[in-house]
Tab-separated table of C-alpha atoms in Angstrom:
chain	number	residue	atom	x	y	z
A	93	MET	CA	0.000	0.000	0.000
A	94	LYS	CA	1.022	3.624	-0.524
A	95	TYR	CA	1.012	5.902	2.530
A	96	TYR	CA	1.398	9.688	2.549
A	97	ILE	CA	2.203	11.040	6.025
A	98	ILE	CA	2.255	14.725	6.986
A	99	ALA	CA	3.914	15.608	10.312
A	100	GLY	CA	5.215	18.900	11.673
A	101	GLU	CA	7.797	19.839	14.333
A	102	ALA	CA	9.923	17.563	16.533
A	103	SER	CA	7.147	15.786	18.469
A	104	GLY	CA	5.280	14.963	15.261
A	105	ASP	CA	8.503	13.601	13.765
A	106	LEU	CA	8.969	11.344	16.810
A	107	HIS	CA	5.457	9.909	16.849
A	108	ALA	CA	5.258	9.574	13.077
A	109	SER	CA	8.585	7.701	13.003
A	110	ASN	CA	7.236	5.135	15.471
A	111	LEU	CA	4.021	4.845	13.475
A	112	MET	CA	6.090	4.236	10.336
A	113	LYS	CA	7.974	1.411	12.054
A	114	ALA	CA	4.655	-0.156	13.010
A	115	LEU	CA	3.271	0.289	9.478
A	116	TYR	CA	6.283	-1.503	8.024
A	117	GLN	CA	5.572	-4.394	10.413
A	118	GLN	CA	1.969	-4.530	9.209
A	119	ASP	CA	2.823	-4.035	5.537
A	120	VAL	CA	6.343	-5.110	4.599
A	121	ASN	CA	5.943	-3.651	1.100
A	122	ALA	CA	4.669	-0.288	2.308
A	123	ASP	CA	5.574	2.662	0.098
A	124	ILE	CA	5.752	5.697	2.395
A	125	ARG	CA	6.173	9.296	1.305
A	126	PHE	CA	6.192	11.956	4.006
A	127	TRP	CA	6.620	15.463	5.352
A	128	GLY	CA	8.560	15.220	8.603
A	129	GLY	CA	12.047	15.148	10.050
A	130	ASP	CA	15.237	13.242	10.712
A	131	LEU	CA	13.621	10.484	12.808
A	132	MET	CA	11.141	9.628	10.071
A	133	GLN	CA	13.897	9.729	7.481
A	134	ALA	CA	15.936	7.259	9.542
A	135	VAL	CA	13.055	4.746	9.398
A	136	GLY	CA	12.787	4.788	5.611
A	137	GLY	CA	10.463	6.092	2.927
A	138	ASN	CA	10.886	9.310	0.970
A	139	LEU	CA	11.111	12.732	2.624
A	140	VAL	CA	9.286	15.485	0.718
A	141	LYS	CA	9.765	18.488	3.030
A	142	HIS	CA	11.485	18.833	6.416
A	143	TYR	CA	9.437	20.368	9.212
A	144	LYS	CA	12.135	23.023	9.697
A	145	GLU	CA	10.818	24.674	6.528
A	146	ARG	CA	7.430	25.462	8.093
A	147	GLN	CA	7.873	26.287	11.766
A	148	PHE	CA	5.623	29.210	12.572
A	149	MET	CA	4.379	29.888	16.110
A	150	GLY	CA	1.244	31.880	16.884
A	151	PHE	CA	-1.326	33.808	14.896
A	152	ALA	CA	0.902	36.779	14.100
A	153	GLU	CA	3.763	34.633	12.787
A	154	VAL	CA	1.361	32.706	10.536
A	155	ILE	CA	0.022	35.953	9.076
A	156	PHE	CA	3.537	37.288	8.426
A	157	ASN	CA	4.488	34.051	6.618
A	158	LEU	CA	1.170	33.466	4.862
A	159	ARG	CA	2.562	33.528	1.324
A	160	LYS	CA	5.114	30.837	2.132
A	161	ILE	CA	2.507	28.688	3.896
A	162	LEU	CA	0.088	28.920	0.969
A	163	GLY	CA	2.908	27.924	-1.373
A	164	LEU	CA	3.664	24.848	0.740
A	165	ILE	CA	-0.023	23.850	0.794
A	166	LYS	CA	-0.186	24.137	-3.003
A	167	PHE	CA	2.971	22.060	-3.398
A	168	CYS	CA	1.669	19.411	-0.965
A	169	LYS	CA	-1.566	18.979	-2.910
A	170	SER	CA	0.344	18.613	-6.175
A	171	ASP	CA	2.702	16.047	-4.640
A	172	ILE	CA	-0.188	13.970	-3.268
A	173	GLU	CA	-1.901	13.923	-6.657
A	174	LYS	CA	1.277	12.653	-8.298
A	175	PHE	CA	1.828	9.961	-5.637
A	176	GLN	CA	-1.813	8.774	-5.491
A	177	PRO	CA	-1.627	7.229	-1.979
A	178	ASP	CA	-4.044	4.627	-0.632
A	179	VAL	CA	-4.294	6.720	2.524
A	180	ILE	CA	-3.143	10.113	3.789
A	181	ILE	CA	-2.156	10.110	7.468
A	182	PHE	CA	-2.134	13.457	9.253
A	183	ILE	CA	-0.068	13.821	12.420
A	184	ASP	CA	-1.113	16.728	14.710
A	185	ASN	CA	-0.200	20.098	13.045
A	186	SER	CA	-3.865	20.977	12.461
A	187	GLY	CA	-3.412	24.422	10.893
A	188	PHE	CA	-1.726	22.867	7.863
A	189	ASN	CA	-3.236	19.396	7.914
A	190	LEU	CA	-6.928	20.280	8.088
A	191	ARG	CA	-6.600	22.349	4.924
A	192	ILE	CA	-5.072	19.402	3.110
A	193	ALA	CA	-7.686	17.015	4.572
A	194	LYS	CA	-10.594	19.084	3.203
A	195	TRP	CA	-9.070	19.125	-0.271
A	196	ALA	CA	-8.097	15.430	-0.132
A	197	LYS	CA	-11.562	14.294	0.936
A	198	GLU	CA	-13.124	16.137	-2.016
A	199	LEU	CA	-10.811	14.132	-4.296
A	200	HIS	CA	-11.857	10.887	-2.533
A	201	PHE	CA	-8.514	10.114	-0.901
A	202	LYS	CA	-8.769	8.201	2.381
A	203	THR	CA	-7.994	10.562	5.224
A	204	HIS	CA	-6.817	9.331	8.631
A	205	TYR	CA	-5.738	11.553	11.531
A	206	TYR	CA	-3.357	10.429	14.308
A	207	ILE	CA	-2.964	12.794	17.284
A	208	ALA	CA	-6.139	14.777	16.852
A	209	PRO	CA	-6.501	18.530	16.347
A	210	GLN	CA	-7.005	20.199	19.718
A	211	VAL	CA	-10.474	21.507	18.913
A	212	TRP	CA	-11.434	20.867	22.531
A	213	ALA	CA	-9.230	23.869	23.367
A	214	SER	CA	-10.990	26.371	21.110
A	215	ARG	CA	-13.659	26.596	18.424
A	216	ALA	CA	-15.204	23.200	19.142
A	217	SER	CA	-17.633	23.805	16.310
A	218	ARG	CA	-14.836	22.755	13.946
A	219	VAL	CA	-15.622	19.137	14.841
A	220	GLU	CA	-18.457	19.136	12.289
A	221	LYS	CA	-16.009	20.015	9.510
A	222	ILE	CA	-13.491	17.455	10.744
A	223	LYS	CA	-16.185	14.763	10.648
A	224	GLN	CA	-16.748	15.575	6.992
A	225	ASP	CA	-13.065	15.639	6.046
A	226	VAL	CA	-11.486	12.894	8.179
A	227	ASP	CA	-12.486	9.246	7.673
A	228	ALA	CA	-10.832	7.913	10.831
A	229	MET	CA	-9.432	9.591	13.934
A	230	TYR	CA	-6.931	8.138	16.425
A	231	VAL	CA	-6.798	10.112	19.680
A	232	ILE	CA	-4.129	9.913	22.381
A	233	LEU	CA	-5.662	11.761	25.336
A	234	PRO	CA	-8.252	9.961	27.481
A	235	PHE	CA	-10.782	12.814	27.540
A	236	GLU	CA	-10.803	13.213	23.745
A	237	LYS	CA	-12.979	10.188	22.980
A	238	GLU	CA	-15.697	11.509	25.290
A	239	PHE	CA	-15.353	14.987	23.784
A	240	TYR	CA	-15.855	13.773	20.213
A	241	ALA	CA	-18.731	11.527	21.280
A	242	LYS	CA	-20.714	14.680	22.140
A	243	TYR	CA	-20.679	15.398	18.414
A	244	ASN	CA	-21.579	11.808	17.417
A	245	TYR	CA	-18.072	11.239	16.109
A	246	ASP	CA	-16.739	7.798	17.023
A	247	VAL	CA	-12.956	8.025	17.356
A	248	ASN	CA	-10.326	5.506	18.449
A	249	PHE	CA	-8.474	6.061	21.738
A	250	VAL	CA	-5.126	4.306	21.197
A	251	GLY	CA	-3.179	5.515	24.240
A	252	HIS	CA	-0.357	8.021	24.272
A	253	PRO	CA	2.706	7.305	22.074
A	254	LEU	CA	5.004	8.973	24.596
A	255	ILE	CA	4.573	5.924	26.820
A	256	ASP	CA	6.247	3.831	24.102
A	257	ALA	CA	8.834	6.431	23.160
A	258	ILE	CA	10.035	6.720	26.746
A	259	ALA	CA	9.812	3.021	27.606
A	260	ASP	CA	11.727	1.955	24.477
A	261	ARG	CA	14.604	4.403	24.795
A	262	ILE	CA	18.089	3.214	25.676
A	263	GLN	CA	18.695	3.851	29.378
A	264	VAL	CA	21.402	6.402	30.059
A	265	ASN	CA	24.143	5.907	32.620
A	266	PRO	CA	24.042	9.125	34.708
A	267	PHE	CA	27.788	9.078	35.428
A	268	GLN	CA	28.714	8.560	31.790
A	269	PHE	CA	26.206	11.218	30.729
A	270	ARG	CA	27.707	13.808	33.053
A	271	ASP	CA	31.229	12.908	31.993
A	272	LYS	CA	30.409	12.982	28.269
A	273	HIS	CA	28.833	16.436	28.488
A	274	ASP	CA	31.321	17.934	30.979
A	275	LEU	CA	28.717	18.347	33.705
A	276	SER	CA	29.602	18.707	37.373
A	277	GLU	CA	28.206	16.604	40.198
A	278	LYS	CA	25.693	19.295	41.158
A	279	PRO	CA	21.984	18.398	40.819
A	280	ILE	CA	20.626	19.368	37.404
A	281	ILE	CA	17.835	21.794	36.628
A	282	ALA	CA	16.792	21.180	33.021
A	283	LEU	CA	15.652	24.096	30.873
A	284	LEU	CA	13.266	23.173	28.054
A	285	PRO	CA	12.571	26.461	26.240
A	286	GLY	CA	10.772	24.900	23.275
A	287	SER	CA	11.811	24.082	19.723
A	288	ARG	CA	10.826	27.186	17.726
A	289	LYS	CA	12.965	30.301	17.592
A	290	GLN	CA	10.079	32.535	18.663
A	291	GLU	CA	9.340	30.589	21.844
A	292	ILE	CA	12.995	30.079	22.749
A	293	THR	CA	13.553	33.834	22.456
A	294	LYS	CA	10.576	34.515	24.745
A	295	MET	CA	11.343	31.837	27.343
A	296	LEU	CA	15.055	31.163	27.683
A	297	GLY	CA	16.138	34.565	28.985
A	298	VAL	CA	13.664	34.406	31.872
A	299	MET	CA	14.681	30.845	32.703
A	300	LEU	CA	18.371	31.756	32.772
A	301	SER	CA	17.711	34.772	35.008
A	302	LEU	CA	17.529	32.318	37.947
A	303	VAL	CA	20.991	30.826	37.558
A	304	ASP	CA	22.777	33.061	40.073
A	305	ASP	CA	20.050	32.449	42.682
A	306	PHE	CA	20.652	28.681	42.709
A	307	PRO	CA	24.451	28.247	42.782
A	308	GLU	CA	24.169	24.761	44.301
A	309	TYR	CA	22.518	23.510	41.075
A	310	GLN	CA	23.676	23.422	37.478
A	311	PHE	CA	21.357	24.564	34.719
A	312	VAL	CA	21.336	22.623	31.462
A	313	ILE	CA	19.578	23.826	28.318
A	314	ALA	CA	17.892	21.127	26.244
A	315	GLY	CA	18.708	22.180	22.691
A	316	ALA	CA	16.072	21.396	20.065
A	317	PRO	CA	17.183	19.344	17.047
A	318	SER	CA	15.768	22.063	14.804
A	319	GLN	CA	18.114	24.767	16.142
A	320	ASP	CA	21.893	25.181	16.076
A	321	PHE	CA	23.970	26.072	19.138
A	322	GLU	CA	24.789	29.448	17.575
A	323	PHE	CA	21.169	30.487	18.108
A	324	TYR	CA	21.336	29.721	21.859
A	325	LYS	CA	24.819	31.126	22.412
A	326	PRO	CA	23.884	34.818	22.965
A	327	PHE	CA	21.552	33.806	25.833
A	328	ILE	CA	24.293	32.015	27.801
A	329	LYS	CA	26.115	34.550	29.951
A	330	GLN	CA	26.812	32.620	33.187
A	331	ASP	CA	29.359	29.877	33.850
A	332	ASN	CA	26.914	27.558	35.604
A	333	VAL	CA	24.990	26.831	32.388
A	334	ALA	CA	25.527	23.920	30.011
A	335	PHE	CA	23.986	23.179	26.618
A	336	ILE	CA	23.123	19.724	25.290
A	337	SER	CA	21.498	19.350	21.885
A	338	ASN	CA	18.921	16.737	20.916
A	339	LYS	CA	19.228	14.693	24.139
A	340	THR	CA	16.155	15.877	26.030
A	341	TYR	CA	15.099	12.428	27.247
A	342	ASP	CA	18.591	11.617	28.503
A	343	LEU	CA	18.735	14.991	30.233
A	344	LEU	CA	15.345	14.549	31.922
A	345	SER	CA	16.344	11.105	33.157
A	346	VAL	CA	19.124	12.666	35.281
A	347	SER	CA	17.423	15.955	36.256
A	348	THR	CA	16.185	17.052	39.673
A	349	ALA	CA	13.742	19.681	38.377
A	350	ALA	CA	12.802	21.393	35.118
A	351	LEU	CA	11.505	24.678	33.737
A	352	VAL	CA	9.407	23.719	30.724
A	353	THR	CA	7.730	25.600	27.901
A	354	SER	CA	4.084	24.592	27.568
A	355	GLY	CA	3.503	21.855	25.009
A	356	THR	CA	4.265	18.157	24.673
A	357	ALA	CA	7.406	18.665	26.788
A	358	THR	CA	5.290	19.161	29.928
A	359	LEU	CA	3.903	15.649	29.536
A	360	GLU	CA	7.316	14.187	28.704
A	361	THR	CA	8.765	15.783	31.832
A	362	ALA	CA	5.942	14.344	33.953
A	363	LEU	CA	6.450	10.847	32.536
A	364	PHE	CA	10.107	11.080	33.542
A	365	LYS	CA	8.835	11.983	37.041
A	366	VAL	CA	10.674	15.319	37.086
A	367	PRO	CA	9.046	18.150	39.112
A	368	GLN	CA	8.451	21.109	36.812
A	369	VAL	CA	7.241	24.668	36.406
A	370	VAL	CA	5.348	25.270	33.159
A	371	CYS	CA	6.244	28.470	31.307
A	372	TYR	CA	4.486	30.265	28.485
A	373	LYS	CA	4.962	33.683	26.914
A	374	ALA	CA	3.820	34.518	23.395
A	375	ASN	CA	3.888	37.425	21.002
A	376	ALA	CA	1.568	40.045	22.537
A	377	ILE	CA	-0.787	40.039	19.541
A	378	SER	CA	-0.939	36.232	19.388
A	379	TYR	CA	-1.604	36.046	23.119
A	380	GLN	CA	-4.486	38.519	23.009
A	381	ILE	CA	-6.105	36.618	20.134
A	382	ALA	CA	-5.591	33.241	21.837
A	383	LYS	CA	-7.009	34.507	25.126
A	384	ARG	CA	-10.273	35.331	23.394
A	385	ILE	CA	-10.810	31.982	21.669
A	386	ILE	CA	-9.237	29.391	23.979
A	387	THR	CA	-11.638	28.151	26.633
A	388	LEU	CA	-9.378	25.885	28.709
A	389	LYS	CA	-8.756	26.129	32.437
A	390	TYR	CA	-5.125	25.077	31.939
A	391	ILE	CA	-2.475	25.222	29.224
A	392	SER	CA	-0.321	22.230	30.197
A	393	LEU	CA	-1.239	18.698	29.161
A	394	VAL	CA	-0.472	17.492	32.685
A	395	ASN	CA	-3.169	19.643	34.252
A	396	LEU	CA	-5.611	19.129	31.386
A	397	ILE	CA	-5.457	15.341	31.658
A	398	MET	CA	-5.713	15.387	35.444
A	399	ASP	CA	-8.405	18.084	35.315
A	400	ARG	CA	-6.787	19.898	38.244
A	401	GLU	CA	-3.632	21.872	38.939
A	402	VAL	CA	-0.781	19.420	39.399
A	403	VAL	CA	1.993	21.642	38.059
A	404	THR	CA	2.209	25.433	38.324
A	405	GLU	CA	1.677	27.381	35.108
A	406	LEU	CA	3.288	30.811	34.697
A	407	ILE	CA	1.668	32.526	31.731
A	408	GLN	CA	2.604	35.758	29.946
A	409	GLY	CA	3.070	38.510	32.591
A	410	ASP	CA	3.325	35.967	35.417
A	411	LEU	CA	6.412	34.504	33.779
A	412	ASN	CA	9.014	36.721	35.407
A	413	THR	CA	12.149	36.188	37.487
A	414	LYS	CA	10.451	36.708	40.857
A	415	GLN	CA	7.581	34.289	40.236
A	416	LEU	CA	9.749	31.689	38.556
A	417	LYS	CA	12.240	31.741	41.439
A	418	LYS	CA	9.395	31.249	43.921
A	419	GLU	CA	7.960	28.263	42.039
A	420	LEU	CA	11.327	26.616	41.403
A	421	THR	CA	12.097	26.865	45.129
A	422	LYS	CA	8.804	25.089	45.832
A	423	ILE	CA	9.444	22.087	43.589
A	424	LEU	CA	12.852	21.570	45.196
A	425	ASP	CA	11.095	21.033	48.548
A	426	LYS	CA	10.917	17.318	49.420
A	427	ASP	CA	7.293	17.338	50.602
A	428	ILE	CA	6.014	19.057	47.473
A	429	ARG	CA	8.093	16.702	45.338
A	430	LYS	CA	6.569	13.677	47.066
A	431	LYS	CA	3.050	14.885	46.207
A	432	LEU	CA	4.090	15.595	42.619
A	433	PHE	CA	5.490	12.095	42.171
A	434	SER	CA	2.185	10.625	43.367
A	435	ASP	CA	0.252	12.776	40.891
A	436	TYR	CA	2.590	11.819	38.060
A	437	TYR	CA	1.971	8.098	38.635
A	438	GLU	CA	-1.783	8.716	38.547
A	439	LEU	CA	-1.330	10.644	35.298
A	440	GLU	CA	0.530	7.757	33.693
A	441	LYS	CA	-2.294	5.347	34.520
A	442	LYS	CA	-4.814	7.631	32.825
A	443	LEU	CA	-2.801	7.590	29.597
A	444	GLY	CA	-3.207	3.845	29.077
A	445	GLY	CA	-0.545	1.251	28.433
A	446	LYS	CA	2.035	0.720	25.727
A	447	GLY	CA	1.346	0.120	22.074
A	448	ALA	CA	-0.211	3.310	20.655
A	449	SER	CA	1.793	3.135	17.424
A	450	GLU	CA	1.066	-0.555	16.882
A	451	LYS	CA	-2.661	-0.147	17.568
A	452	THR	CA	-2.906	2.781	15.171
A	453	ALA	CA	-0.922	1.096	12.382
A	454	LYS	CA	-3.069	-2.035	12.643
A	455	LEU	CA	-6.309	-0.043	12.469
A	456	ILE	CA	-5.077	1.971	9.468
A	457	TYR	CA	-3.882	-1.102	7.587
A	458	GLU	CA	-7.094	-3.022	8.215
A	459	ASN	CA	-9.149	-0.033	7.123
A	460	ILE	CA	-7.442	0.512	3.787
A	461	GLN	CA	-7.682	-3.163	2.842
A	462	ASP	CA	-11.339	-2.439	2.176
A	463	LYS	CA	-10.771	0.005	-0.646
A	464	PRO	CA	-13.819	1.500	-2.402
């Protein structure tokens, strides 16, 4: 069978790469063409466009880059028509993917969506359009199946792929890790400022403003695979700061605490059982627009899944040196850490067991055997 997969940014690349491995197990002769990243490319298939070419964060950034985005959409449609896949698989990245899905459905391509658009966060009315344009949906958050059921849309809850990604990783030796990256024996506070240039610029300076207040710890920046060290270099002004690129999971496995930009990384940090403070600061225009259309009580996946505040969220104006120092001090306290660990274990249970990629690949393969 011929599969066309469209993924964006680092997390999409990770989950799509594991789905591709599972698809190859289901269909040894699979012909896969994709938009994604290095992890997908390492599995096989043919890379069309790297996600680095279309990383735009927030409403304002999308508007400023609209011509480029429209050009990429046009190219994607043309490429799909030439390839004539048996199924198109969309991975997250709803702004781009839903536009392609609408077009693809009109041309009678099979449309499957893995890691659903977060319409439960804003403009829930979009579900009706998604029902029309997406033949099958595979959701990874436990509350999503119930949400879609309100709109008479039967979706598949397959569990969260992070469970597999973390469980299957090669365990790191903490002593070798420290030695390899020239780290001291001080406890590590991991800084996860995001993967896009816009969010790193907004977040990293505030995170690093705490370094001199915690001399007994070492701060380590988790560099995103999409960014070079030269981009981070101007932010690093203190000696007690290290930089490690593309080793976030290894870093979290040896960290005492973390300051984390809101997104998938908050859930990854929780699954590694690392106490965290969630940080978020956007372009002022983007934030004002988002505030008016997003209806959620929380911004972090940890709190959304638990439906209560488990981790502290510092948003926009609240993300400042004083507040961040206060919250970091809290999560270094042993009693607060004990409660956090308990909450994290409860969170993991809610996410289901292993096998999200395998379940999804099996459902997709079985579905497309029955071609119209």
